[in-house]
Short mmCIF file of C-alpha atoms in Angstrom, two decimals:
data_model
loop_
_atom_site.label_atom_id
_atom_site.label_comp_id
_atom_site.label_asym_id
_atom_site.label_seq_id
_atom_site.Cartn_x
_atom_site.Cartn_y
_atom_site.Cartn_z
CA MET T 1 112.89 115.27 93.87
CA ALA T 2 110.17 117.13 92.16
CA ASP T 3 108.49 113.93 91.05
CA GLU T 4 105.81 114.46 93.66
CA ALA T 5 104.32 117.44 91.84
CA LEU T 6 104.30 115.45 88.58
CA PHE T 7 102.51 112.50 90.13
CA LEU T 8 99.98 114.70 91.98
CA LEU T 9 99.11 116.59 88.82
CA LEU T 10 98.93 113.37 86.72
CA HIS T 11 96.67 111.83 89.30
CA ASN T 12 94.32 114.84 89.36
CA GLU T 13 94.20 114.93 85.60
CA MET T 14 93.43 111.18 85.51
CA VAL T 15 90.53 111.61 87.93
CA SER T 16 89.02 114.59 86.04
CA GLY T 17 89.55 112.87 82.71
CA VAL T 18 87.79 109.68 83.80
CA TYR T 19 84.85 111.62 85.20
CA LYS T 20 84.61 113.99 82.22
CA SER T 21 84.14 111.18 79.77
CA ALA T 22 81.35 109.56 81.87
CA GLU T 23 77.74 110.74 82.16
CA GLN T 24 76.04 111.53 85.44
CA GLY T 25 74.47 108.92 87.58
CA GLU T 26 75.30 106.40 90.38
CA VAL T 27 76.19 103.53 87.99
CA GLU T 28 78.68 105.75 86.08
CA ASN T 29 80.19 106.96 89.26
CA GLY T 30 80.77 103.41 90.39
CA ARG T 31 82.24 102.55 87.04
CA CYS T 32 84.66 105.46 87.20
CA ILE T 33 85.79 104.54 90.71
CA THR T 34 86.30 100.92 89.45
CA LYS T 35 88.40 102.22 86.57
CA LEU T 36 90.61 104.31 88.78
CA GLU T 37 90.93 101.47 91.28
CA ASN T 38 91.96 99.03 88.59
CA MET T 39 94.66 101.42 87.41
CA GLY T 40 95.88 101.73 90.98
CA PHE T 41 95.90 97.92 91.25
CA ARG T 42 98.25 97.60 88.28
CA VAL T 43 100.56 100.26 89.58
CA GLY T 44 100.54 98.80 93.11
CA GLN T 45 101.52 95.33 91.81
CA GLY T 46 104.47 96.70 89.91
CA LEU T 47 105.57 99.06 92.65
CA ILE T 48 105.60 96.50 95.44
CA GLU T 49 107.68 94.14 93.29
CA ARG T 50 110.41 96.72 92.86
CA PHE T 51 110.19 97.74 96.50
CA THR T 52 110.40 94.39 98.17
CA LYS T 53 113.16 93.05 95.93
CA ASP T 54 115.80 93.23 98.67
CA THR T 55 113.72 93.12 101.82
CA ALA T 56 113.45 90.19 104.14
CA ARG T 57 110.46 87.78 104.10
CA PHE T 58 107.48 88.97 106.05
CA LYS T 59 106.66 87.05 109.21
CA ASP T 60 102.85 87.53 109.09
CA GLU T 61 100.04 89.82 107.94
CA LEU T 62 100.67 92.32 110.63
CA ASP T 63 104.28 92.62 109.52
CA ILE T 64 103.10 93.29 105.91
CA MET T 65 100.67 95.92 107.10
CA LYS T 66 103.39 97.61 109.10
CA PHE T 67 105.62 97.62 106.05
CA ILE T 68 102.82 99.29 104.04
CA CYS T 69 102.27 101.86 106.74
CA LYS T 70 105.91 102.74 107.22
CA ASP T 71 108.17 102.14 104.22
CA PHE T 72 105.67 101.98 101.40
CA TRP T 73 103.70 105.10 102.55
CA THR T 74 106.88 107.02 103.14
CA THR T 75 108.14 106.37 99.70
CA VAL T 76 104.88 107.14 97.91
CA PHE T 77 103.47 109.93 100.08
CA LYS T 78 106.53 111.20 101.98
CA LYS T 79 105.09 110.44 105.37
CA GLN T 80 104.05 107.47 107.55
CA ILE T 81 100.52 106.35 108.25
CA ASP T 82 99.49 108.04 111.46
CA ASN T 83 97.44 105.25 112.96
CA LEU T 84 97.00 101.51 112.29
CA ARG T 85 94.27 99.58 114.00
CA THR T 86 93.25 95.96 113.63
CA ASN T 87 90.88 93.44 115.00
CA HIS T 88 93.36 90.64 114.53
CA GLN T 89 90.85 88.88 112.30
CA GLY T 90 91.80 90.32 108.93
CA ILE T 91 90.48 93.90 109.14
CA TYR T 92 93.00 96.70 109.30
CA VAL T 93 92.23 100.39 109.42
CA LEU T 94 94.94 102.80 108.23
CA GLN T 95 94.50 106.39 109.18
CA ASP T 96 96.31 109.25 107.52
CA ASN T 97 95.61 112.64 109.05
CA LYS T 98 97.12 114.65 106.23
CA PHE T 99 96.66 112.61 103.06
CA ARG T 100 98.95 114.00 100.42
CA LEU T 101 96.41 113.84 97.61
CA LEU T 102 93.79 115.81 99.60
CA THR T 103 95.85 118.47 101.36
CA GLN T 104 95.70 120.89 98.36
CA MET T 105 91.95 120.44 98.01
CA SER T 106 90.46 121.60 101.22
CA ALA T 107 91.03 121.59 105.03
CA GLY T 108 87.65 120.84 106.43
CA LYS T 109 84.37 119.76 105.07
CA GLN T 110 84.40 121.57 101.76
CA TYR T 111 84.38 119.23 98.67
CA LEU T 112 83.87 116.22 100.98
CA GLU T 113 81.61 114.60 98.44
CA HIS T 114 84.36 114.57 95.83
CA ALA T 115 87.03 113.10 98.10
CA SER T 116 86.18 109.49 97.25
CA LYS T 117 87.18 110.01 93.66
CA TYR T 118 90.68 110.92 94.79
CA LEU T 119 91.07 107.94 97.02
CA ALA T 120 90.09 105.20 94.53
CA PHE T 121 93.53 105.06 92.98
CA THR T 122 95.20 104.73 96.35
CA CYS T 123 92.80 102.02 97.37
CA GLY T 124 93.80 100.10 94.23
CA LEU T 125 97.45 100.79 94.97
CA ILE T 126 97.20 99.10 98.39
CA ARG T 127 95.08 96.22 96.98
CA GLY T 128 97.64 95.63 94.22
CA GLY T 129 100.51 95.75 96.59
CA LEU T 130 98.92 93.27 99.01
CA SER T 131 97.90 91.03 96.05
CA ASN T 132 101.53 90.67 94.93
CA LEU T 133 102.50 89.86 98.53
CA GLY T 134 100.05 86.99 98.46
CA ILE T 135 97.08 88.52 100.19
CA LYS T 136 93.68 88.88 98.66
CA SER T 137 91.90 91.90 100.11
CA ILE T 138 89.17 94.46 99.67
CA VAL T 139 90.24 98.07 100.39
CA THR T 140 87.75 100.84 100.96
CA ALA T 141 88.25 104.45 102.06
CA GLU T 142 86.32 106.97 104.09
CA VAL T 143 86.88 110.63 104.60
CA SER T 144 85.08 112.43 107.45
CA SER T 145 87.08 115.62 107.36
CA MET T 146 89.70 116.64 104.77
CA PRO T 147 92.58 116.00 104.53
CA ALA T 148 92.33 113.01 106.95
CA CYS T 149 91.26 109.68 105.54
CA LYS T 150 90.78 106.16 106.73
CA LEU T 151 91.58 103.11 104.55
CA ASN T 152 90.04 99.86 105.55
CA SER T 153 91.55 96.65 104.20
CA HIS T 154 89.69 93.42 104.73
CA PHE T 155 91.69 90.30 104.13
CA LEU T 156 89.76 87.67 102.26
CA GLN T 157 90.93 84.56 104.17
CA MET T 158 87.66 82.65 104.77
CA PHE T 159 86.73 82.64 101.05
CA LEU T 160 88.23 79.31 100.13
CA VAL T 161 87.17 77.65 103.38
CA ILE T 162 83.47 78.59 102.85
CA PHE T 163 83.65 77.35 99.24
CA PHE T 164 84.85 73.88 100.23
CA PHE T 165 82.29 73.58 103.03
CA ARG T 166 79.44 74.29 100.54
CA SER T 167 80.74 71.80 98.00
CA SER T 168 81.04 69.08 100.66
CA VAL T 169 77.38 69.52 101.62
CA PHE T 170 76.31 69.20 97.98
CA LEU T 171 78.44 66.01 97.60
CA PHE T 172 76.71 64.33 100.53
CA VAL T 173 73.20 65.26 99.36
CA PHE T 174 74.05 63.68 95.92
CA VAL T 175 75.25 60.46 97.55
CA PHE T 176 72.05 60.27 99.62
CA VAL T 177 69.77 60.65 96.57
CA ASN T 178 71.50 57.70 94.86
CA LEU T 179 71.00 55.18 97.71
CA GLU T 180 67.21 55.01 97.44
CA GLU T 181 67.07 51.19 96.97
CA ILE T 182 68.38 50.46 100.46
CA GLU T 183 65.01 51.16 102.09
CA ASN T 184 65.51 49.90 105.66
CA ALA T 185 68.95 51.15 106.22
CA LYS T 186 68.22 54.55 104.77
CA PRO T 187 67.89 56.62 107.89
CA ILE T 188 70.90 54.96 109.53
CA LEU T 189 72.92 55.34 106.42
CA LEU T 190 71.90 59.01 106.09
CA LEU T 191 72.86 59.71 109.70
CA SER T 192 76.21 58.00 109.32
CA ILE T 193 76.95 59.78 106.07
CA LEU T 194 76.05 63.12 107.58
CA THR T 195 78.23 62.55 110.58
CA PHE T 196 81.08 61.40 108.39
CA GLY T 197 80.52 64.49 106.26
CA VAL T 198 80.69 66.87 109.16
CA VAL T 199 83.92 65.29 110.35
CA ILE T 200 85.47 65.51 106.84
CA CYS T 201 84.37 69.14 106.53
CA SER T 202 85.92 70.15 109.84
CA ILE T 203 89.20 68.49 108.84
CA LEU T 204 89.14 70.24 105.45
CA ILE T 205 88.37 73.61 107.05
CA PHE T 206 91.19 73.17 109.50
CA ILE T 207 93.72 72.05 106.84
CA PHE T 208 92.84 74.88 104.39
CA ASN T 209 92.77 77.53 107.05
CA TYR T 210 96.17 76.43 108.29
CA PHE T 211 97.57 76.51 104.71
CA LEU T 212 96.00 79.93 104.01
CA THR T 213 97.44 81.59 107.05
CA HIS T 214 100.89 80.13 106.57
CA ASN T 215 101.16 80.14 102.79
CA GLY T 216 101.38 83.80 101.91
CA GLN T 217 104.30 84.57 104.28
CA MET D 1 110.88 122.38 100.19
CA SER D 2 113.35 120.39 102.21
CA ARG D 3 114.16 116.75 101.55
CA PRO D 4 115.38 114.31 104.27
CA THR D 5 119.07 113.85 103.74
CA HIS D 6 119.21 110.28 104.90
CA ARG D 7 116.98 109.10 102.12
CA ARG D 8 118.20 105.88 100.48
CA PRO D 9 118.82 106.20 96.75
CA GLU D 10 116.35 103.45 95.90
CA TYR D 11 113.52 105.46 97.34
CA ARG D 12 114.02 108.13 94.80
CA LYS D 13 114.09 105.61 92.02
CA ILE D 14 110.84 104.08 93.35
CA ASN D 15 109.29 107.52 93.45
CA LYS D 16 109.98 107.96 89.80
CA ASP D 17 108.75 104.42 89.14
CA LEU D 18 105.44 105.44 90.68
CA PHE D 19 105.03 108.12 88.04
CA VAL D 20 106.22 105.95 85.19
CA LEU D 21 103.97 103.05 86.21
CA THR D 22 100.93 105.34 86.68
CA TYR D 23 101.46 106.73 83.27
CA GLY D 24 101.75 103.24 81.84
CA ALA D 25 98.50 102.26 83.52
CA LEU D 26 96.87 105.36 82.18
CA VAL D 27 97.98 104.68 78.57
CA ALA D 28 96.81 101.07 78.89
CA GLN D 29 93.37 102.17 80.10
CA LEU D 30 93.13 104.74 77.27
CA CYS D 31 94.00 102.08 74.74
CA LYS D 32 91.17 100.00 76.12
CA ASP D 33 88.69 102.92 75.95
CA TYR D 34 89.56 104.33 72.58
CA GLU D 35 89.87 102.40 69.32
CA LYS D 36 91.85 104.88 67.24
CA ASP D 37 95.41 105.90 68.00
CA GLU D 38 94.67 109.51 67.08
CA ASP D 39 92.02 109.71 69.85
CA VAL D 40 94.47 108.37 72.41
CA ASN D 41 97.18 110.75 71.22
CA LYS D 42 94.78 113.71 71.37
CA TYR D 43 93.58 112.74 74.82
CA LEU D 44 97.11 112.43 76.17
CA ASP D 45 98.01 115.85 74.67
CA LYS D 46 94.95 117.44 76.24
CA MET D 47 95.83 115.85 79.58
CA GLY D 48 99.46 117.07 79.24
CA TYR D 49 98.19 120.53 78.49
CA GLY D 50 96.19 120.59 81.71
CA ILE D 51 99.26 119.34 83.66
CA GLY D 52 101.59 121.79 81.94
CA THR D 53 99.52 124.84 82.83
CA ARG D 54 99.97 123.97 86.50
CA LEU D 55 103.41 122.54 86.33
CA VAL D 56 104.90 125.76 85.03
CA GLU D 57 104.00 127.53 88.27
CA ASP D 58 105.68 124.81 90.30
CA PHE D 59 108.73 125.02 87.99
CA LEU D 60 109.05 128.78 88.25
CA ALA D 61 108.73 128.57 92.00
CA ARG D 62 111.45 126.00 92.32
CA SER D 63 113.92 127.25 89.84
CA CYS D 64 115.24 130.76 89.72
CA VAL D 65 115.25 131.37 86.01
CA GLY D 66 115.39 134.97 85.01
CA ARG D 67 113.93 136.71 82.02
CA CYS D 68 114.47 134.98 78.72
CA HIS D 69 115.34 137.01 75.63
CA SER D 70 115.04 134.56 72.85
CA TYR D 71 113.40 131.32 71.87
CA SER D 72 116.66 129.40 71.99
CA GLU D 73 117.18 130.53 75.58
CA ILE D 74 113.73 129.21 76.40
CA THR D 75 114.39 125.92 74.76
CA ASP D 76 117.68 125.56 76.58
CA ILE D 77 115.93 126.18 79.89
CA ILE D 78 113.33 123.64 79.10
CA ALA D 79 116.00 121.07 78.28
CA GLN D 80 118.55 121.80 80.92
CA VAL D 81 116.47 122.91 83.91
CA ALA D 82 112.94 121.65 83.53
CA PHE D 83 113.62 118.17 82.14
CA LYS D 84 116.49 117.72 84.63
CA MET D 85 114.21 118.72 87.50
CA TYR D 86 111.25 116.55 86.74
CA LEU D 87 112.57 113.61 84.79
CA GLY D 88 116.26 113.61 85.63
CA ILE D 89 117.43 113.75 82.05
CA THR D 90 118.94 116.43 79.92
CA PRO D 91 117.98 116.35 76.29
CA SER D 92 120.09 118.05 73.70
CA VAL D 93 118.79 121.05 71.81
CA THR D 94 119.19 121.65 68.09
CA CYS D 95 117.80 124.50 66.02
CA ASN D 96 116.03 123.40 62.95
CA ASN D 97 115.68 126.51 60.79
CA SER D 98 117.33 129.86 60.15
CA SER D 99 114.46 131.99 61.45
CA ARG D 100 115.24 130.38 64.85
CA ASN D 101 111.72 129.46 65.88
CA GLU D 102 111.88 125.74 65.31
CA PHE D 103 113.82 123.64 67.79
CA SER D 104 114.26 119.93 68.58
CA LEU D 105 114.87 118.27 71.84
CA ILE D 106 116.67 115.01 71.39
CA LEU D 107 116.18 112.51 74.19
CA ASP D 108 118.56 109.59 74.18
CA LYS D 109 117.12 108.23 77.35
CA ASN D 110 113.38 108.49 78.05
CA PRO D 111 112.39 107.51 81.50
CA LEU D 112 108.73 107.24 80.64
CA VAL D 113 109.31 104.17 78.46
CA GLU D 114 111.44 102.37 80.97
CA PHE D 115 108.99 99.50 81.31
CA VAL D 116 107.72 99.50 77.75
CA GLU D 117 109.19 96.91 75.44
CA GLU D 118 107.25 97.74 72.37
CA LEU D 119 103.96 99.30 71.30
CA PRO D 120 100.97 96.93 71.45
CA ALA D 121 99.95 95.25 68.25
CA GLY D 122 97.69 97.35 66.07
CA ARG D 123 98.86 100.54 67.79
CA SER D 124 101.65 101.51 65.52
CA SER D 125 100.85 105.20 65.38
CA LEU D 126 100.43 105.63 69.12
CA CYS D 127 102.62 108.42 70.54
CA TYR D 128 103.30 106.87 73.92
CA CYS D 129 104.84 110.01 75.42
CA ASN D 130 102.45 112.47 73.92
CA LEU D 131 101.82 113.75 77.45
CA LEU D 132 105.26 115.44 77.28
CA CYS D 133 104.20 117.41 74.22
CA GLY D 134 101.08 118.56 75.94
CA ILE D 135 102.98 119.57 79.11
CA ILE D 136 105.43 121.68 77.15
CA ARG D 137 102.69 123.27 75.12
CA GLY D 138 100.59 124.09 78.24
CA ALA D 139 103.57 125.46 80.14
CA LEU D 140 104.65 127.70 77.23
CA GLU D 141 101.09 129.01 76.83
CA MET D 142 100.93 130.05 80.49
CA VAL D 143 103.94 132.28 79.88
CA HIS D 144 102.26 133.73 76.80
CA LEU D 145 104.17 131.80 74.12
CA ALA D 146 102.13 129.88 71.62
CA ALA D 147 103.90 126.88 70.35
CA ASP D 148 103.31 123.69 68.41
CA VAL D 149 104.90 120.66 70.06
CA THR D 150 104.99 117.21 68.37
CA PHE D 151 107.05 114.10 68.23
CA LEU D 152 109.35 114.03 65.21
CA GLN D 153 111.02 110.78 65.98
CA ASP D 154 110.11 108.02 68.48
CA ARG D 155 112.29 105.17 69.55
CA LEU D 156 109.27 103.02 70.20
CA LYS D 157 108.32 103.33 66.62
CA GLY D 158 111.69 102.22 65.32
CA ASP D 159 113.65 105.42 65.11
CA SER D 160 117.06 105.75 66.58
CA VAL D 161 116.29 108.54 69.01
CA THR D 162 113.25 110.26 70.45
CA GLU D 163 112.86 113.74 69.14
CA ILE D 164 110.46 116.41 70.23
CA GLY D 165 109.94 119.38 67.92
CA ILE D 166 108.92 122.72 69.30
CA THR D 167 107.72 125.33 66.81
CA PHE D 168 107.18 128.78 68.32
CA LEU D 169 104.34 130.42 66.55
CA LYS D 170 104.82 133.96 65.46
CA LYS D 171 104.38 136.71 68.06
CA PRO D 172 102.53 139.84 66.86
CA GLU D 173 105.43 142.10 67.78
CA GLU D 174 108.99 140.86 67.58
CA LYS D 175 110.61 143.55 69.68
CA LYS D 176 108.45 143.28 72.81
CA TYR D 177 110.23 141.04 75.30
CA ARG D 178 108.02 138.65 77.14
CA ARG D 179 108.91 138.22 80.75
CA LYS D 180 109.24 134.52 81.77
CA LYS D 181 108.08 135.25 85.32
#
């Protein structure tokens, strides 16, 4: 199908349009990248819904990433991801040695500084796709030599756990402040409350971590 | 350009969905950036013009259309070859006036509005598919044909069909044939 040409041209026009209407400067550059990424996010959400309508449930995160690297990438960019690396702790690096949106731009180091503009939409696409599969993530891209690019996706699993830990600490400090009248027993009470607090925190962290890892599948 | 033959039919649909969804996200972003509908329409037309100037080369490389000898032939090729190739639809062509330089393409099925239910509130004069007008205008200009392309009817605005009007502007010499290659 000749849709590929249409999408490529539309994407290039979008990038040039977004940058033409913005002034020079670092802040504006960041704003444009955010705009493109948000557009990609919307598209990724819709696309992954239509795509995974009839596929089986994913077993774990690695399964999801493999789906993105093979089926999703093949449909959108007519080829698979060349290399997938992970540290098994939520960071995945997808490497594409001949990224479709950059092949027609240069084959080396020329225009390297402009490459990030053309990757923002794709980063949003992946982030949107993952978001509708139940995974919160941050996706960044780096280009060392056109047309190869690396996309890093960092799964945000620990976010909720850290939040609950912090709120538990504040709760116990508050309790301590209100027990001022019990003078003698204060240090013992404080110690017991703190110990109790640490135990509760660990249990909460364990429970929420368990639910987070097994909830999105 | 060869296509893998074992491709599942859903993949082709999803490929088209990618373009349609991207276009929708673009229009949504433009509606956020610009207050007036005319600005959005103008921007879409300008964007379409840029795409059209490049798309015509891709079109001529893929199709093997020969020289065209009249405006109606050109409009037929746009409807039957170009639209079919890129959007998978074949609009019907009608000629609007006797001097044979005003034509209409009537689209009964518009893939670009597949996911659009209705225009957003307060955007009643938004030409959602104005990109198409720009593309046709840009493509024709690259083959040395000046034309005015607008939407005459739009299903999203309540009309029964979507109609694109192409008005070829007068050439300086009538007898000189322009090569379409």
